[in-house]
């Protein structure tokens, strides 16, 4: 009885739970990347993105001023100052401090620590300290102090200024426009070619049509890596192996089988009466294609455009093979992020910002056209 049309399956709850889990697995990392892109390096290192709205505690090692700055007050030798000024770091209230790495929270602000021959240290909440001793301090460096400071929530746009600002220190701004230069033509060209081919395979009768359809289906399972070397050799022989034209043609060739398959399935499902009436009225195949087929096939076109845009935008392999560039003038974002991982492996705020900039455009494209995605994918599956 569960298979009766209109009756809900008993496992519908499992489907709903699976959808919620899949959405959560996608949303939480993306949200974390967005939040991290607005945080400072210290905050990223000290706490997770989910704690960004709450004050965080961070333990750091600082030093007092060097012994050469000491002053004599009667029988005492005194070194005074502020720990934050000595190290040049951002000020924050101190919640606890210590003089040994084994107990970094031994004292509260205002307490005095007896360090034996190294004197007595008093530290205030704002970082002001007084180190006094009965004998003259010696050595080149000041005393170590471990402080636990409370850092309030902080968000900054400096990461985006570094990545996309006028200085463009990370090279991401140029890589962003290079990626657009690769992606837009590599999405439009296969759609134009595939639309004509799909119409011919769907509505025009000519010898060998069935073999062409079989060839298109067969090309869907050909691994991309299998064609890289012969295609690169061919590009080099005709002189397009080191520029945008070569990578456009490569993306077009790799995307055409899926494009033709999707569009043909959709066009075959269009009402035959419309096509036949247009032919009776004297319309040519080109007029039928432009004025009838293309407007009706917009969901399928949008569906493939999403796939092609996302694949091309996030591609690294094809860009590395067909967009050979030693000067960095045509470097795409995926390659630039890989280079940042090598040179800036510790600058997580720069990497998070660059990664979110890289996924922002695909997100906009997907959400703008996602309503056509299912309609285009299911085209031709039911009669």
Tab-separated table of C-alpha atoms in Angstrom:
chain	number	residue	atom	x	y	z
A	1	UNK	CA	0.000	0.000	0.000
A	2	UNK	CA	2.992	2.308	0.485
A	3	UNK	CA	3.439	2.548	-3.278
A	4	UNK	CA	-0.032	3.981	-3.910
A	5	UNK	CA	0.169	7.409	-5.545
A	6	UNK	CA	-0.546	10.229	-3.125
A	7	UNK	CA	0.309	8.196	-0.003
A	8	UNK	CA	3.400	9.383	1.898
A	9	UNK	CA	6.131	6.873	2.535
A	10	UNK	CA	6.824	5.833	6.094
A	11	UNK	CA	10.452	6.807	5.584
A	12	UNK	CA	9.690	10.463	4.786
A	13	UNK	CA	11.083	11.443	8.203
A	14	UNK	CA	14.436	9.918	7.214
A	15	UNK	CA	14.461	12.013	4.045
A	16	UNK	CA	13.750	15.180	6.027
A	17	UNK	CA	16.496	14.421	8.542
A	18	UNK	CA	18.965	13.706	5.727
A	19	UNK	CA	18.132	17.011	4.048
A	20	UNK	CA	18.619	18.912	7.320
A	21	UNK	CA	21.989	17.208	7.879
A	22	UNK	CA	23.159	17.965	4.338
A	23	UNK	CA	22.102	21.606	4.657
A	24	UNK	CA	23.906	21.897	8.004
A	25	UNK	CA	27.067	20.315	6.571
A	26	UNK	CA	27.069	22.965	3.850
A	27	UNK	CA	25.900	26.013	5.833
A	28	UNK	CA	28.110	25.772	8.934
A	29	UNK	CA	31.510	25.654	7.162
A	30	UNK	CA	30.436	28.476	4.837
A	31	UNK	CA	29.231	30.578	7.756
A	32	UNK	CA	32.462	29.840	9.613
A	33	UNK	CA	34.505	30.967	6.623
A	34	UNK	CA	32.502	34.193	6.402
A	35	UNK	CA	32.892	34.991	10.103
A	36	UNK	CA	36.617	34.143	10.076
A	37	UNK	CA	37.180	36.504	7.164
A	38	UNK	CA	36.196	39.423	9.440
A	39	UNK	CA	38.312	38.348	12.436
A	40	UNK	CA	41.883	39.238	13.347
A	41	UNK	CA	44.728	36.743	13.292
A	42	UNK	CA	44.934	36.622	17.115
A	43	UNK	CA	41.236	35.868	17.473
A	44	UNK	CA	41.332	33.096	14.875
A	45	UNK	CA	44.314	31.525	16.649
A	46	UNK	CA	42.748	31.722	20.114
A	47	UNK	CA	39.125	30.664	19.522
A	48	UNK	CA	36.732	29.152	17.007
A	49	UNK	CA	34.448	31.231	14.817
A	50	UNK	CA	31.408	30.207	16.880
A	51	UNK	CA	32.890	32.183	19.824
A	52	UNK	CA	33.321	35.364	17.792
A	53	UNK	CA	30.442	37.165	19.550
A	54	UNK	CA	31.839	36.537	23.044
A	55	UNK	CA	34.953	37.817	24.854
A	56	UNK	CA	37.848	35.367	24.630
A	57	UNK	CA	40.776	34.704	26.930
A	58	UNK	CA	44.233	34.442	25.436
A	59	UNK	CA	47.513	33.611	27.171
A	60	UNK	CA	50.624	35.296	25.817
A	61	UNK	CA	54.211	35.631	26.955
A	62	UNK	CA	55.554	39.156	27.434
A	63	UNK	CA	58.695	40.648	28.960
A	64	UNK	CA	59.454	43.574	31.185
A	65	UNK	CA	61.880	46.269	30.112
A	66	UNK	CA	65.599	45.428	29.933
A	67	UNK	CA	67.714	45.831	33.107
A	68	UNK	CA	69.485	48.794	31.533
A	69	UNK	CA	66.333	50.892	32.111
A	70	UNK	CA	66.349	50.378	35.916
A	71	UNK	CA	66.359	53.313	38.324
A	72	UNK	CA	67.574	53.470	41.904
A	73	UNK	CA	65.135	54.551	44.589
A	74	UNK	CA	66.954	54.621	47.915
A	75	UNK	CA	68.128	51.086	48.566
A	76	UNK	CA	65.905	49.569	45.827
A	77	UNK	CA	66.488	49.049	42.121
A	78	UNK	CA	63.226	49.598	40.176
A	79	UNK	CA	62.017	48.874	36.636
A	80	UNK	CA	58.602	50.292	35.726
A	81	UNK	CA	56.515	50.369	32.573
A	82	UNK	CA	53.650	48.728	30.752
A	83	UNK	CA	53.910	45.216	29.298
A	84	UNK	CA	51.794	46.112	26.288
A	85	UNK	CA	54.039	49.065	25.457
A	86	UNK	CA	57.150	46.913	25.760
A	87	UNK	CA	55.892	44.335	23.256
A	88	UNK	CA	53.830	46.681	21.085
A	89	UNK	CA	50.700	44.533	21.164
A	90	UNK	CA	47.058	45.461	21.520
A	91	UNK	CA	45.970	46.404	25.025
A	92	UNK	CA	43.385	44.274	26.805
A	93	UNK	CA	42.358	43.756	30.452
A	94	UNK	CA	44.504	41.188	32.264
A	95	UNK	CA	42.496	38.579	34.170
A	96	UNK	CA	45.423	36.504	35.512
A	97	UNK	CA	49.188	36.299	35.226
A	98	UNK	CA	52.195	34.231	36.243
A	99	UNK	CA	55.956	34.103	36.032
A	100	UNK	CA	56.249	30.414	35.099
A	101	UNK	CA	54.907	28.488	32.120
A	102	UNK	CA	53.810	25.766	34.542
A	103	UNK	CA	51.330	28.098	36.234
A	104	UNK	CA	50.338	31.001	34.016
A	105	UNK	CA	47.412	31.964	36.266
A	106	UNK	CA	49.174	31.990	39.621
A	107	UNK	CA	48.409	35.635	40.410
A	108	UNK	CA	45.525	38.047	40.004
A	109	UNK	CA	45.935	41.648	38.806
A	110	UNK	CA	47.378	43.766	41.617
A	111	UNK	CA	49.193	40.860	43.292
A	112	UNK	CA	52.919	40.895	43.950
A	113	UNK	CA	55.009	37.892	42.921
A	114	UNK	CA	58.225	37.130	44.850
A	115	UNK	CA	60.731	35.889	42.256
A	116	UNK	CA	63.622	35.403	44.671
A	117	UNK	CA	66.887	36.827	43.373
A	118	UNK	CA	64.993	38.318	40.398
A	119	UNK	CA	63.085	40.708	42.642
A	120	UNK	CA	59.416	41.317	43.278
A	121	UNK	CA	56.927	42.014	40.486
A	122	UNK	CA	53.578	43.773	40.839
A	123	UNK	CA	51.279	43.790	37.812
A	124	UNK	CA	48.045	45.751	37.335
A	125	UNK	CA	45.034	44.911	35.160
A	126	UNK	CA	45.995	47.463	32.518
A	127	UNK	CA	49.505	45.989	32.089
A	128	UNK	CA	51.341	48.496	34.280
A	129	UNK	CA	54.069	46.785	36.308
A	130	UNK	CA	56.691	47.543	38.940
A	131	UNK	CA	59.706	45.281	39.301
A	132	UNK	CA	61.885	46.052	42.316
A	133	UNK	CA	64.911	44.313	43.794
A	134	UNK	CA	67.398	44.728	46.600
A	135	UNK	CA	70.339	44.218	44.245
A	136	UNK	CA	71.032	45.579	40.795
A	137	UNK	CA	69.328	43.743	37.921
A	138	UNK	CA	71.669	42.151	35.396
A	139	UNK	CA	71.320	40.660	31.937
A	140	UNK	CA	70.205	41.830	28.503
A	141	UNK	CA	66.544	40.903	28.574
A	142	UNK	CA	63.644	41.581	30.889
A	143	UNK	CA	61.786	39.067	33.027
A	144	UNK	CA	59.212	36.737	31.404
A	145	UNK	CA	55.593	37.297	32.333
A	146	UNK	CA	52.687	35.105	31.207
A	147	UNK	CA	49.420	37.025	31.074
A	148	UNK	CA	45.876	35.933	30.373
A	149	UNK	CA	44.059	38.808	28.728
A	150	UNK	CA	40.366	39.118	27.920
A	151	UNK	CA	39.825	40.233	24.341
A	152	UNK	CA	36.401	41.673	23.428
A	153	UNK	CA	34.701	40.642	20.167
A	154	UNK	CA	36.288	42.415	17.216
A	155	UNK	CA	35.546	42.438	13.520
A	156	UNK	CA	37.619	44.128	10.865
A	157	UNK	CA	37.517	44.911	7.155
A	158	UNK	CA	41.315	45.025	6.970
A	159	UNK	CA	41.444	41.455	5.653
A	160	UNK	CA	39.338	42.464	2.650
A	161	UNK	CA	41.437	45.603	2.152
A	162	UNK	CA	44.553	43.430	2.038
A	163	UNK	CA	42.969	40.971	-0.395
A	164	UNK	CA	40.934	43.264	-2.653
A	165	UNK	CA	42.180	46.757	-1.783
A	166	UNK	CA	44.158	49.141	-3.989
A	167	UNK	CA	47.472	47.781	-2.678
A	168	UNK	CA	46.392	44.247	-3.672
A	169	UNK	CA	49.238	42.801	-1.640
A	170	UNK	CA	47.967	39.240	-1.944
A	171	UNK	CA	47.373	39.374	-5.723
A	172	UNK	CA	43.756	38.257	-5.297
A	173	UNK	CA	42.136	41.234	-7.032
A	174	UNK	CA	43.898	40.534	-10.321
A	175	UNK	CA	43.273	36.813	-9.900
A	176	UNK	CA	39.575	37.580	-9.357
A	177	UNK	CA	39.282	39.382	-12.701
A	178	UNK	CA	41.416	36.719	-14.397
A	179	UNK	CA	38.968	34.087	-13.150
A	180	UNK	CA	36.041	36.082	-14.530
A	181	UNK	CA	37.898	36.357	-17.843
A	182	UNK	CA	38.214	32.562	-17.961
A	183	UNK	CA	34.794	31.648	-16.587
A	184	UNK	CA	32.364	33.869	-18.494
A	185	UNK	CA	33.461	32.905	-22.050
A	186	UNK	CA	33.978	29.272	-20.949
A	187	UNK	CA	30.326	29.228	-19.855
A	188	UNK	CA	28.777	31.081	-22.790
A	189	UNK	CA	30.645	29.325	-25.644
A	190	UNK	CA	29.607	25.725	-24.818
A	191	UNK	CA	25.999	26.838	-24.237
A	192	UNK	CA	25.838	28.440	-27.688
A	193	UNK	CA	27.411	25.452	-29.435
A	194	UNK	CA	25.440	22.866	-27.447
A	195	UNK	CA	22.114	24.612	-28.048
A	196	UNK	CA	22.491	24.340	-31.839
A	197	UNK	CA	23.693	20.739	-31.594
A	198	UNK	CA	20.894	19.744	-29.201
A	199	UNK	CA	18.229	21.182	-31.505
A	200	UNK	CA	19.653	19.315	-34.472
A	201	UNK	CA	19.778	16.024	-32.546
A	202	UNK	CA	16.272	16.535	-31.163
A	203	UNK	CA	14.241	17.819	-34.127
A	204	UNK	CA	16.219	17.453	-37.342
A	205	UNK	CA	16.339	14.148	-39.213
A	206	UNK	CA	19.698	13.378	-40.876
A	207	UNK	CA	21.873	10.279	-41.416
A	208	UNK	CA	23.995	9.253	-38.434
A	209	UNK	CA	21.940	11.098	-35.829
A	210	UNK	CA	21.630	8.025	-33.599
A	211	UNK	CA	25.395	7.458	-33.745
A	212	UNK	CA	26.050	11.066	-32.750
A	213	UNK	CA	23.695	10.760	-29.790
A	214	UNK	CA	25.477	7.561	-28.721
A	215	UNK	CA	28.848	9.321	-29.076
A	216	UNK	CA	27.671	12.195	-26.866
A	217	UNK	CA	26.528	9.768	-24.177
A	218	UNK	CA	29.839	7.908	-24.426
A	219	UNK	CA	31.857	11.112	-24.027
A	220	UNK	CA	30.110	11.772	-20.711
A	221	UNK	CA	32.151	9.012	-19.067
A	222	UNK	CA	35.538	9.935	-20.549
A	223	UNK	CA	37.836	11.113	-17.699
A	224	UNK	CA	39.079	14.665	-18.097
A	225	UNK	CA	42.632	13.632	-17.193
A	226	UNK	CA	42.697	11.205	-20.148
A	227	UNK	CA	42.483	14.064	-22.648
A	228	UNK	CA	44.832	16.577	-21.015
A	229	UNK	CA	48.121	15.547	-22.657
A	230	UNK	CA	46.893	14.997	-26.245
A	231	UNK	CA	44.774	18.160	-26.088
A	232	UNK	CA	47.682	20.220	-24.750
A	233	UNK	CA	49.949	18.920	-27.531
A	234	UNK	CA	47.320	19.883	-30.098
A	235	UNK	CA	46.950	23.359	-28.567
A	236	UNK	CA	50.705	23.890	-28.629
A	237	UNK	CA	50.888	22.834	-32.287
A	238	UNK	CA	48.266	25.388	-33.332
A	239	UNK	CA	49.621	28.084	-30.985
A	240	UNK	CA	46.848	28.482	-28.393
A	241	UNK	CA	48.401	26.510	-25.529
A	242	UNK	CA	49.516	29.418	-23.339
A	243	UNK	CA	46.620	31.852	-23.160
A	244	UNK	CA	42.961	32.433	-22.521
A	245	UNK	CA	41.888	31.046	-25.905
A	246	UNK	CA	43.385	27.661	-25.092
A	247	UNK	CA	41.671	27.382	-21.708
A	248	UNK	CA	38.329	28.552	-23.219
A	249	UNK	CA	38.506	25.826	-25.850
A	250	UNK	CA	39.499	23.214	-23.275
A	251	UNK	CA	36.560	24.062	-20.987
A	252	UNK	CA	34.259	24.113	-24.016
A	253	UNK	CA	35.369	20.670	-25.148
A	254	UNK	CA	35.056	19.153	-21.678
A	255	UNK	CA	31.648	20.750	-21.059
A	256	UNK	CA	29.963	20.080	-24.404
A	257	UNK	CA	28.899	16.417	-23.852
A	258	UNK	CA	26.929	17.249	-20.688
A	259	UNK	CA	25.510	20.393	-22.255
A	260	UNK	CA	24.293	18.601	-25.394
A	261	UNK	CA	22.871	15.726	-23.341
A	262	UNK	CA	20.899	17.997	-20.987
A	263	UNK	CA	19.614	20.342	-23.684
A	264	UNK	CA	18.619	17.556	-26.092
A	265	UNK	CA	16.645	15.756	-23.383
A	266	UNK	CA	14.821	18.973	-22.614
A	267	UNK	CA	14.118	19.897	-26.229
A	268	UNK	CA	12.794	16.420	-27.046
A	269	UNK	CA	10.179	16.905	-24.336
A	270	UNK	CA	8.821	20.120	-25.847
A	271	UNK	CA	5.364	19.836	-27.516
A	272	UNK	CA	5.719	18.587	-31.099
A	273	UNK	CA	2.626	20.509	-32.185
A	274	UNK	CA	4.402	23.838	-31.672
A	275	UNK	CA	7.266	22.829	-33.955
A	276	UNK	CA	4.992	21.390	-36.642
A	277	UNK	CA	2.676	24.427	-36.634
A	278	UNK	CA	5.677	26.720	-37.032
A	279	UNK	CA	6.893	24.691	-40.016
A	280	UNK	CA	3.425	24.806	-41.573
A	281	UNK	CA	3.495	28.591	-41.216
A	282	UNK	CA	6.747	28.655	-43.182
A	283	UNK	CA	9.261	29.135	-40.363
A	284	UNK	CA	12.780	27.914	-41.037
A	285	UNK	CA	14.705	25.721	-38.602
A	286	UNK	CA	16.774	28.725	-37.529
A	287	UNK	CA	13.666	30.811	-36.837
A	288	UNK	CA	12.083	27.933	-34.888
A	289	UNK	CA	15.286	27.546	-32.895
A	290	UNK	CA	15.676	31.240	-32.054
A	291	UNK	CA	12.053	32.263	-31.484
A	292	UNK	CA	10.536	29.079	-30.012
A	293	UNK	CA	13.103	26.559	-28.786
A	294	UNK	CA	15.496	28.911	-26.995
A	295	UNK	CA	12.821	30.758	-24.930
A	296	UNK	CA	11.164	27.473	-23.958
A	297	UNK	CA	14.527	25.888	-23.099
A	298	UNK	CA	15.637	28.574	-20.660
A	299	UNK	CA	15.403	26.287	-17.558
A	300	UNK	CA	17.745	23.747	-19.182
A	301	UNK	CA	20.116	26.494	-20.344
A	302	UNK	CA	20.190	27.977	-16.847
A	303	UNK	CA	20.726	24.537	-15.316
A	304	UNK	CA	23.784	23.841	-17.419
A	305	UNK	CA	25.049	27.415	-16.950
A	306	UNK	CA	25.119	26.813	-13.180
A	307	UNK	CA	27.085	23.583	-13.573
A	308	UNK	CA	29.518	25.015	-16.091
A	309	UNK	CA	30.076	28.242	-14.178
A	310	UNK	CA	30.706	26.477	-10.863
A	311	UNK	CA	33.023	23.918	-12.451
A	312	UNK	CA	35.002	26.523	-14.401
A	313	UNK	CA	35.211	28.991	-11.508
A	314	UNK	CA	36.508	26.346	-9.066
A	315	UNK	CA	38.778	24.631	-11.588
A	316	UNK	CA	42.485	24.356	-10.895
A	317	UNK	CA	43.678	21.447	-13.051
A	318	UNK	CA	42.638	22.810	-16.466
A	319	UNK	CA	43.951	26.277	-15.569
A	320	UNK	CA	47.326	24.855	-14.541
A	321	UNK	CA	47.633	22.833	-17.757
A	322	UNK	CA	46.250	25.209	-20.388
A	323	UNK	CA	46.886	28.618	-18.808
A	324	UNK	CA	50.660	28.430	-18.493
A	325	UNK	CA	51.972	31.699	-17.055
A	326	UNK	CA	55.301	32.392	-15.364
A	327	UNK	CA	54.644	36.100	-14.745
A	328	UNK	CA	51.364	35.800	-12.829
A	329	UNK	CA	49.421	37.930	-15.313
A	330	UNK	CA	46.800	35.229	-15.959
A	331	UNK	CA	46.796	33.491	-12.558
A	332	UNK	CA	43.291	32.417	-11.486
A	333	UNK	CA	41.966	32.491	-7.921
A	334	UNK	CA	42.316	28.777	-7.224
A	335	UNK	CA	45.999	28.880	-8.136
A	336	UNK	CA	46.539	32.090	-6.158
A	337	UNK	CA	45.003	30.506	-3.041
A	338	UNK	CA	47.317	27.507	-3.433
A	339	UNK	CA	50.258	29.922	-3.543
A	340	UNK	CA	48.973	31.685	-0.425
A	341	UNK	CA	48.849	28.316	1.346
A	342	UNK	CA	52.529	27.918	0.593
A	343	UNK	CA	53.705	31.432	1.463
A	344	UNK	CA	51.099	32.438	4.053
A	345	UNK	CA	50.320	29.135	5.759
A	346	UNK	CA	49.996	30.857	9.136
A	347	UNK	CA	47.913	33.846	8.060
A	348	UNK	CA	44.531	32.185	8.459
A	349	UNK	CA	42.649	35.479	8.231
A	350	UNK	CA	44.053	36.104	4.729
A	351	UNK	CA	43.330	32.542	3.629
A	352	UNK	CA	39.771	32.661	5.012
A	353	UNK	CA	39.073	35.972	3.278
A	354	UNK	CA	40.535	34.785	-0.031
A	355	UNK	CA	38.559	31.541	0.147
A	356	UNK	CA	35.283	33.350	0.857
A	357	UNK	CA	35.881	35.807	-1.980
A	358	UNK	CA	36.435	32.774	-4.186
A	359	UNK	CA	33.080	31.186	-3.275
A	360	UNK	CA	31.028	34.415	-3.101
A	361	UNK	CA	30.411	34.702	-6.858
A	362	UNK	CA	29.365	31.026	-7.311
A	363	UNK	CA	26.975	31.442	-4.365
A	364	UNK	CA	25.368	34.475	-5.992
A	365	UNK	CA	25.048	32.666	-9.339
A	366	UNK	CA	23.600	29.545	-7.733
A	367	UNK	CA	20.988	31.304	-5.614
A	368	UNK	CA	20.007	33.546	-8.516
A	369	UNK	CA	19.355	30.608	-10.854
A	370	UNK	CA	18.690	27.631	-8.557
A	371	UNK	CA	14.941	27.635	-9.268
A	372	UNK	CA	15.718	26.501	-12.817
A	373	UNK	CA	18.145	23.786	-11.721
A	374	UNK	CA	15.703	20.975	-10.916
A	375	UNK	CA	13.452	21.771	-13.871
A	376	UNK	CA	16.377	21.568	-16.238
A	377	UNK	CA	17.839	18.397	-14.753
A	378	UNK	CA	14.525	16.494	-14.788
A	379	UNK	CA	13.747	17.504	-18.345
A	380	UNK	CA	12.984	14.510	-20.558
A	381	UNK	CA	12.794	12.097	-17.610
A	382	UNK	CA	8.986	11.883	-17.780
A	383	UNK	CA	6.603	11.895	-20.722
